[in-house]
PDB file of C-alpha atoms in Angstrom:
ATOM      1  CA  UNK A   1     -11.337 -11.306   8.039  1.00 81.00           C
ATOM      2  CA  UNK A   2     -10.920  -8.896   5.187  1.00 88.00           C
ATOM      3  CA  UNK A   3      -9.312  -9.868   1.961  1.00 92.00           C
ATOM      4  CA  UNK A   4      -8.789  -8.687  -1.695  1.00 95.00           C
ATOM      5  CA  UNK A   5      -8.172 -10.891  -4.624  1.00 95.00           C
ATOM      6  CA  UNK A   6      -6.966  -9.496  -8.018  1.00 93.00           C
ATOM      7  CA  UNK A   7      -6.758 -11.166 -11.336  1.00 81.00           C
ATOM      8  CA  UNK A   8      -3.425 -12.924 -11.942  1.00 77.00           C
ATOM      9  CA  UNK A   9      -0.929 -11.086 -14.000  1.00 82.00           C
ATOM     10  CA  UNK A  10       1.212  -9.909 -15.670  1.00 94.00           C
ATOM     11  CA  UNK A  11      -1.004  -8.296 -18.294  1.00 95.00           C
ATOM     12  CA  UNK A  12       0.490  -7.257 -21.590  1.00 97.00           C
ATOM     13  CA  UNK A  13      -1.558  -5.067 -23.969  1.00 97.00           C
ATOM     14  CA  UNK A  14      -0.966  -2.970 -27.106  1.00 97.00           C
ATOM     15  CA  UNK A  15      -1.424   0.762 -26.968  1.00 97.00           C
ATOM     16  CA  UNK A  16      -5.113   1.822 -27.266  1.00 97.00           C
ATOM     17  CA  UNK A  17      -6.431  -1.563 -26.138  1.00 97.00           C
ATOM     18  CA  UNK A  18      -9.142  -1.872 -23.541  1.00 97.00           C
ATOM     19  CA  UNK A  19      -8.058  -2.756 -20.028  1.00 97.00           C
ATOM     20  CA  UNK A  20      -9.854  -4.585 -17.319  1.00 97.00           C
ATOM     21  CA  UNK A  21      -8.168  -5.757 -14.088  1.00 97.00           C
ATOM     22  CA  UNK A  22     -10.549  -7.695 -11.920  1.00 97.00           C
ATOM     23  CA  UNK A  23     -10.781  -7.252  -8.139  1.00 97.00           C
ATOM     24  CA  UNK A  24     -13.069  -8.875  -5.657  1.00 97.00           C
ATOM     25  CA  UNK A  25     -13.150  -8.483  -2.016  1.00 96.00           C
ATOM     26  CA  UNK A  26     -14.299 -10.025   1.254  1.00 94.00           C
ATOM     27  CA  UNK A  27     -15.178  -7.725   4.194  1.00 91.00           C
ATOM     28  CA  UNK A  28     -17.099  -7.980   7.397  1.00 83.00           C
ATOM     29  CA  UNK A  29     -18.416  -4.440   7.294  1.00 81.00           C
ATOM     30  CA  UNK A  30     -18.792  -1.607   4.815  1.00 83.00           C
ATOM     31  CA  UNK A  31     -15.324  -0.907   3.336  1.00 92.00           C
ATOM     32  CA  UNK A  32     -14.082   1.840   1.140  1.00 93.00           C
ATOM     33  CA  UNK A  33     -12.306   0.553  -1.942  1.00 95.00           C
ATOM     34  CA  UNK A  34      -9.261   1.846  -3.654  1.00 96.00           C
ATOM     35  CA  UNK A  35      -6.948   1.408  -6.597  1.00 97.00           C
ATOM     36  CA  UNK A  36      -3.275   2.274  -6.095  1.00 96.00           C
ATOM     37  CA  UNK A  37      -0.739   2.430  -8.875  1.00 96.00           C
ATOM     38  CA  UNK A  38       3.088   1.966  -8.603  1.00 91.00           C
ATOM     39  CA  UNK A  39       5.156   3.297 -11.455  1.00 91.00           C
ATOM     40  CA  UNK A  40       8.699   1.978 -11.821  1.00 86.00           C
ATOM     41  CA  UNK A  41      10.906   3.331  -8.991  1.00 81.00           C
ATOM     42  CA  UNK A  42       8.144   5.176  -7.240  1.00 83.00           C
ATOM     43  CA  UNK A  43       5.829   4.635  -4.247  1.00 83.00           C
ATOM     44  CA  UNK A  44       2.235   3.562  -4.313  1.00 89.00           C
ATOM     45  CA  UNK A  45      -0.071   6.369  -5.553  1.00 92.00           C
ATOM     46  CA  UNK A  46      -3.728   6.518  -5.045  1.00 93.00           C
ATOM     47  CA  UNK A  47      -5.435   6.231  -8.457  1.00 97.00           C
ATOM     48  CA  UNK A  48      -9.160   6.292  -7.513  1.00 97.00           C
ATOM     49  CA  UNK A  49     -11.507   5.343  -4.762  1.00 95.00           C
ATOM     50  CA  UNK A  50     -15.146   4.652  -3.914  1.00 96.00           C
ATOM     51  CA  UNK A  51     -16.640   4.832  -0.496  1.00 92.00           C
ATOM     52  CA  UNK A  52     -20.087   3.248  -0.924  1.00 92.00           C
ATOM     53  CA  UNK A  53     -22.025   0.856  -3.057  1.00 93.00           C
ATOM     54  CA  UNK A  54     -22.606   1.963  -6.690  1.00 95.00           C
ATOM     55  CA  UNK A  55     -20.074   4.738  -6.372  1.00 96.00           C
ATOM     56  CA  UNK A  56     -17.828   5.116  -9.380  1.00 97.00           C
ATOM     57  CA  UNK A  57     -14.262   6.250  -8.912  1.00 97.00           C
ATOM     58  CA  UNK A  58     -12.453   7.813 -11.870  1.00 97.00           C
ATOM     59  CA  UNK A  59      -9.089   9.417 -12.645  1.00 97.00           C
ATOM     60  CA  UNK A  60      -6.769   9.700 -15.672  1.00 95.00           C
ATOM     61  CA  UNK A  61      -9.284   7.797 -17.775  1.00 97.00           C
ATOM     62  CA  UNK A  62      -9.475   4.840 -15.356  1.00 98.00           C
ATOM     63  CA  UNK A  63     -12.785   3.968 -13.717  1.00 98.00           C
ATOM     64  CA  UNK A  64     -13.998   1.416 -11.154  1.00 98.00           C
ATOM     65  CA  UNK A  65     -17.492   0.871  -9.838  1.00 98.00           C
ATOM     66  CA  UNK A  66     -18.177  -0.371  -6.329  1.00 97.00           C
ATOM     67  CA  UNK A  67     -20.518  -3.392  -6.835  1.00 96.00           C
ATOM     68  CA  UNK A  68     -21.735  -4.648  -3.450  1.00 94.00           C
ATOM     69  CA  UNK A  69     -23.843  -7.426  -5.032  1.00 94.00           C
ATOM     70  CA  UNK A  70     -20.819  -9.063  -6.609  1.00 95.00           C
ATOM     71  CA  UNK A  71     -18.252  -7.729  -4.052  1.00 96.00           C
ATOM     72  CA  UNK A  72     -16.207  -6.347  -6.898  1.00 97.00           C
ATOM     73  CA  UNK A  73     -14.249  -3.193  -7.909  1.00 98.00           C
ATOM     74  CA  UNK A  74     -12.891  -3.930 -11.330  1.00 98.00           C
ATOM     75  CA  UNK A  75     -10.580  -1.378 -12.825  1.00 98.00           C
ATOM     76  CA  UNK A  76     -11.173  -0.381 -16.506  1.00 98.00           C
ATOM     77  CA  UNK A  77      -9.657   1.997 -19.078  1.00 98.00           C
ATOM     78  CA  UNK A  78     -10.953   2.351 -22.601  1.00 97.00           C
ATOM     79  CA  UNK A  79      -7.592   3.013 -24.283  1.00 96.00           C
ATOM     80  CA  UNK A  80      -4.304   2.413 -22.479  1.00 97.00           C
ATOM     81  CA  UNK A  81      -1.164   4.197 -23.188  1.00 97.00           C
ATOM     82  CA  UNK A  82       2.476   3.159 -22.838  1.00 97.00           C
ATOM     83  CA  UNK A  83       2.751   5.504 -19.860  1.00 96.00           C
ATOM     84  CA  UNK A  84       0.133   3.438 -18.036  1.00 97.00           C
ATOM     85  CA  UNK A  85       2.659   0.564 -17.634  1.00 97.00           C
ATOM     86  CA  UNK A  86       2.785   0.013 -13.860  1.00 96.00           C
ATOM     87  CA  UNK A  87       1.772  -2.297 -11.101  1.00 94.00           C
ATOM     88  CA  UNK A  88      -1.859  -1.780 -10.040  1.00 96.00           C
ATOM     89  CA  UNK A  89      -3.117  -2.704  -6.491  1.00 96.00           C
ATOM     90  CA  UNK A  90      -6.693  -3.066  -5.346  1.00 97.00           C
ATOM     91  CA  UNK A  91      -7.244  -2.329  -1.719  1.00 96.00           C
ATOM     92  CA  UNK A  92      -9.981  -1.905   0.920  1.00 94.00           C
ATOM     93  CA  UNK A  93     -10.346  -0.071   4.173  1.00 92.00           C
ATOM     94  CA  UNK A  94     -12.877  -0.819   6.843  1.00 85.00           C
ATOM     95  CA  UNK A  95     -13.978   2.677   7.907  1.00 76.00           C
ATOM     96  CA  UNK A  96     -15.305   1.560  11.235  1.00 72.00           C
ATOM     97  CA  UNK A  97     -12.295  -0.470  12.422  1.00 65.00           C
ATOM     98  CA  UNK A  98      -9.100   1.492  11.994  1.00 73.00           C
ATOM     99  CA  UNK A  99      -7.121   2.888   9.134  1.00 83.00           C
ATOM    100  CA  UNK A 100      -5.271  -0.126   7.818  1.00 90.00           C
ATOM    101  CA  UNK A 101      -5.448  -0.907   4.090  1.00 93.00           C
ATOM    102  CA  UNK A 102      -5.792  -4.451   2.968  1.00 93.00           C
ATOM    103  CA  UNK A 103      -4.270  -5.017  -0.494  1.00 95.00           C
ATOM    104  CA  UNK A 104      -4.558  -7.478  -3.341  1.00 93.00           C
ATOM    105  CA  UNK A 105      -1.642  -9.073  -4.890  1.00 90.00           C
ATOM    106  CA  UNK A 106      -0.989  -6.375  -7.513  1.00 93.00           C
ATOM    107  CA  UNK A 107      -1.162  -6.762 -11.228  1.00 95.00           C
ATOM    108  CA  UNK A 108       1.762  -5.833 -13.520  1.00 95.00           C
ATOM    109  CA  UNK A 109       0.567  -4.048 -16.629  1.00 96.00           C
ATOM    110  CA  UNK A 110       2.792  -3.524 -19.611  1.00 97.00           C
ATOM    111  CA  UNK A 111       1.525  -1.588 -22.568  1.00 97.00           C
ATOM    112  CA  UNK A 112       3.526  -1.892 -25.785  1.00 97.00           C
ATOM    113  CA  UNK A 113       3.640   0.747 -28.536  1.00 95.00           C
TER     114      UNK A 113
ATOM    115  CA  UNK B   1       4.413  18.575  -4.143  1.00 76.00           C
ATOM    116  CA  UNK B   2       5.034  17.086  -0.666  1.00 80.00           C
ATOM    117  CA  UNK B   3       5.953  13.401  -0.477  1.00 90.00           C
ATOM    118  CA  UNK B   4       7.014  10.695   1.827  1.00 94.00           C
ATOM    119  CA  UNK B   5      10.688   9.853   1.540  1.00 95.00           C
ATOM    120  CA  UNK B   6      12.327   6.623   2.585  1.00 96.00           C
ATOM    121  CA  UNK B   7      16.002   5.821   3.154  1.00 95.00           C
ATOM    122  CA  UNK B   8      17.858   3.781   2.147  1.00 94.00           C
ATOM    123  CA  UNK B   9      16.325   2.515  -1.089  1.00 94.00           C
ATOM    124  CA  UNK B  10      18.090  -0.812  -0.662  1.00 96.00           C
ATOM    125  CA  UNK B  11      19.603  -2.332   2.439  1.00 97.00           C
ATOM    126  CA  UNK B  12      21.453  -5.578   2.645  1.00 98.00           C
ATOM    127  CA  UNK B  13      22.058  -7.081   6.162  1.00 97.00           C
ATOM    128  CA  UNK B  14      23.276 -10.294   7.721  1.00 97.00           C
ATOM    129  CA  UNK B  15      20.851 -12.526   9.451  1.00 97.00           C
ATOM    130  CA  UNK B  16      20.629 -11.670  13.211  1.00 97.00           C
ATOM    131  CA  UNK B  17      21.660  -8.081  12.690  1.00 98.00           C
ATOM    132  CA  UNK B  18      19.501  -5.134  13.642  1.00 97.00           C
ATOM    133  CA  UNK B  19      18.249  -2.781  10.915  1.00 97.00           C
ATOM    134  CA  UNK B  20      16.523   0.591  11.094  1.00 97.00           C
ATOM    135  CA  UNK B  21      14.405   1.760   8.171  1.00 97.00           C
ATOM    136  CA  UNK B  22      13.915   5.478   7.920  1.00 97.00           C
ATOM    137  CA  UNK B  23      10.965   7.465   6.610  1.00 97.00           C
ATOM    138  CA  UNK B  24      10.132  11.207   6.548  1.00 97.00           C
ATOM    139  CA  UNK B  25       6.371  11.586   6.364  1.00 96.00           C
ATOM    140  CA  UNK B  26       4.625  14.594   4.945  1.00 95.00           C
ATOM    141  CA  UNK B  27       5.020  17.377   7.449  1.00 92.00           C
ATOM    142  CA  UNK B  28       1.383  18.098   8.449  1.00 91.00           C
ATOM    143  CA  UNK B  29       0.358  14.505   8.569  1.00 94.00           C
ATOM    144  CA  UNK B  30      -0.605  12.876  11.891  1.00 94.00           C
ATOM    145  CA  UNK B  31      -0.903   9.099  11.090  1.00 95.00           C
ATOM    146  CA  UNK B  32       1.997   7.011  10.054  1.00 96.00           C
ATOM    147  CA  UNK B  33       2.156   3.461   8.724  1.00 97.00           C
ATOM    148  CA  UNK B  34       4.513   0.616   7.731  1.00 98.00           C
ATOM    149  CA  UNK B  35       3.594  -1.980   5.200  1.00 97.00           C
ATOM    150  CA  UNK B  36       5.689  -4.733   3.584  1.00 96.00           C
ATOM    151  CA  UNK B  37       5.569  -6.734   0.488  1.00 92.00           C
ATOM    152  CA  UNK B  38       7.481  -9.993   0.288  1.00 92.00           C
ATOM    153  CA  UNK B  39       8.469 -10.788  -3.307  1.00 88.00           C
ATOM    154  CA  UNK B  40       5.451 -12.162  -5.149  1.00 83.00           C
ATOM    155  CA  UNK B  41       3.125 -11.752  -2.285  1.00 87.00           C
ATOM    156  CA  UNK B  42       0.604  -9.117  -1.206  1.00 88.00           C
ATOM    157  CA  UNK B  43       1.347  -5.762   0.369  1.00 92.00           C
ATOM    158  CA  UNK B  44       0.726  -6.378   4.116  1.00 95.00           C
ATOM    159  CA  UNK B  45      -0.032  -3.958   6.883  1.00 95.00           C
ATOM    160  CA  UNK B  46       2.399  -3.903   9.725  1.00 97.00           C
ATOM    161  CA  UNK B  47       1.551  -0.991  12.094  1.00 97.00           C
ATOM    162  CA  UNK B  48      -0.068   2.441  12.312  1.00 95.00           C
ATOM    163  CA  UNK B  49       1.136   5.170  14.662  1.00 95.00           C
ATOM    164  CA  UNK B  50      -0.582   8.225  16.002  1.00 94.00           C
ATOM    165  CA  UNK B  51       0.131  10.688  18.732  1.00 92.00           C
ATOM    166  CA  UNK B  52       3.411   8.969  19.595  1.00 92.00           C
ATOM    167  CA  UNK B  53       2.003   5.544  20.029  1.00 94.00           C
ATOM    168  CA  UNK B  54       0.938   2.517  18.134  1.00 95.00           C
ATOM    169  CA  UNK B  55      -2.729   2.714  17.248  1.00 93.00           C
ATOM    170  CA  UNK B  56      -3.066  -0.625  15.413  1.00 93.00           C
ATOM    171  CA  UNK B  57      -0.806  -3.442  14.608  1.00 94.00           C
ATOM    172  CA  UNK B  58      -1.015  -6.747  12.659  1.00 94.00           C
ATOM    173  CA  UNK B  59      -0.056 -10.243  13.770  1.00 94.00           C
ATOM    174  CA  UNK B  60       3.095  -9.850  11.776  1.00 94.00           C
ATOM    175  CA  UNK B  61       4.328  -6.960  13.985  1.00 96.00           C
ATOM    176  CA  UNK B  62       5.793  -9.102  16.757  1.00 94.00           C
ATOM    177  CA  UNK B  63       8.443  -8.326  19.475  1.00 95.00           C
ATOM    178  CA  UNK B  64      11.234  -8.114  16.929  1.00 96.00           C
ATOM    179  CA  UNK B  65       9.670  -4.990  15.427  1.00 97.00           C
ATOM    180  CA  UNK B  66       9.374  -1.484  16.868  1.00 97.00           C
ATOM    181  CA  UNK B  67       8.484   1.864  15.640  1.00 97.00           C
ATOM    182  CA  UNK B  68       9.592   5.334  16.814  1.00 95.00           C
ATOM    183  CA  UNK B  69       9.279   8.996  15.960  1.00 93.00           C
ATOM    184  CA  UNK B  70      12.503  10.143  17.448  1.00 88.00           C
ATOM    185  CA  UNK B  71      12.071  13.781  16.405  1.00 88.00           C
ATOM    186  CA  UNK B  72       9.448  15.941  14.671  1.00 80.00           C
ATOM    187  CA  UNK B  73      10.202  14.667  11.250  1.00 88.00           C
ATOM    188  CA  UNK B  74      11.447  11.061  11.125  1.00 94.00           C
ATOM    189  CA  UNK B  75       9.494   7.824  11.552  1.00 97.00           C
ATOM    190  CA  UNK B  76      11.514   4.633  11.953  1.00 97.00           C
ATOM    191  CA  UNK B  77      11.003   0.851  11.805  1.00 98.00           C
ATOM    192  CA  UNK B  78      13.485  -1.222  13.663  1.00 98.00           C
ATOM    193  CA  UNK B  79      13.900  -4.963  13.198  1.00 97.00           C
ATOM    194  CA  UNK B  80      15.868  -6.297  16.105  1.00 96.00           C
ATOM    195  CA  UNK B  81      17.206  -9.614  14.853  1.00 95.00           C
ATOM    196  CA  UNK B  82      16.622  -9.986  11.231  1.00 97.00           C
ATOM    197  CA  UNK B  83      15.618 -13.267   9.637  1.00 97.00           C
ATOM    198  CA  UNK B  84      15.795 -14.410   6.069  1.00 97.00           C
ATOM    199  CA  UNK B  85      12.034 -14.203   5.882  1.00 96.00           C
ATOM    200  CA  UNK B  86      12.186 -10.497   6.695  1.00 97.00           C
ATOM    201  CA  UNK B  87      13.505  -9.883   3.182  1.00 98.00           C
ATOM    202  CA  UNK B  88      10.892  -7.695   1.584  1.00 97.00           C
ATOM    203  CA  UNK B  89      10.006  -4.234   0.304  1.00 95.00           C
ATOM    204  CA  UNK B  90       8.984  -2.009   3.156  1.00 97.00           C
ATOM    205  CA  UNK B  91       6.664   0.871   2.529  1.00 96.00           C
ATOM    206  CA  UNK B  92       6.160   3.831   4.755  1.00 97.00           C
ATOM    207  CA  UNK B  93       2.901   5.906   4.465  1.00 96.00           C
ATOM    208  CA  UNK B  94       1.315   8.896   6.155  1.00 95.00           C
ATOM    209  CA  UNK B  95      -2.070  10.463   6.190  1.00 94.00           C
ATOM    210  CA  UNK B  96      -3.405  13.715   7.553  1.00 93.00           C
ATOM    211  CA  UNK B  97      -6.279  12.095   9.354  1.00 89.00           C
ATOM    212  CA  UNK B  98      -7.351   8.524  10.201  1.00 84.00           C
ATOM    213  CA  UNK B  99      -9.592   7.971   7.100  1.00 81.00           C
ATOM    214  CA  UNK B 100      -7.994  10.287   4.541  1.00 86.00           C
ATOM    215  CA  UNK B 101      -5.655   9.364   1.721  1.00 88.00           C
ATOM    216  CA  UNK B 102      -2.482   7.605   2.623  1.00 91.00           C
ATOM    217  CA  UNK B 103       0.528   8.769   0.763  1.00 92.00           C
ATOM    218  CA  UNK B 104       3.324   6.147   0.275  1.00 93.00           C
ATOM    219  CA  UNK B 105       7.060   6.343   0.001  1.00 93.00           C
ATOM    220  CA  UNK B 106       8.939   4.597  -2.792  1.00 92.00           C
ATOM    221  CA  UNK B 107       9.928   1.771  -0.422  1.00 94.00           C
ATOM    222  CA  UNK B 108      13.081   0.193   1.066  1.00 97.00           C
ATOM    223  CA  UNK B 109      14.100  -3.083  -0.316  1.00 96.00           C
ATOM    224  CA  UNK B 110      15.557  -5.143   2.607  1.00 98.00           C
ATOM    225  CA  UNK B 111      17.595  -8.185   1.753  1.00 98.00           C
ATOM    226  CA  UNK B 112      18.660 -10.369   4.653  1.00 98.00           C
ATOM    227  CA  UNK B 113      21.514 -12.827   3.782  1.00 97.00           C
TER     228      UNK B 113
END
């Protein structure tokens, strides 16, 4: 079956530090990959996505590249801000077998001033 | 900006009681979902709903669970006889089409005592 594994958290960084949150996946087909973010007190919001190998998703300074050879979709940001403090979820969706999302564990990011 | 809204934000119930979690999806969306996250664990898919019927469900979604769209705006999840292990954050989501972006509500935290 499908699964997503994220790096263990929580992650604490200083403002302007470089961020990487690792995500690897297992899928039987050709999934689309997503990063969702959950700010305190809010729902999950789509941050970025990639639908095929070598695609790069980007939004708000965050990037992730769909790497089929390493089955990874690591999230990166060059310079984090305090406002980036949130929980980040990696997820996949098998486009040929329904619309369910399979999520990773979530990674809590705290950015200190 | 349209959003998915969930009520209540927190519900406490006694073991064995029935609970109904409520969601108002985005008005022009056709696909509706429930996910849950037990504390410290992954966000898990429960069920998807389209055209007034369940289109997909996970192994978690057993006979104690049911979903309904009682009118043109609400989408509910009913747990018939709650167990301690049903304590979790429950997220509702909706999407316009099967493979388009899913928008999530802020969640209902269910505590079974």
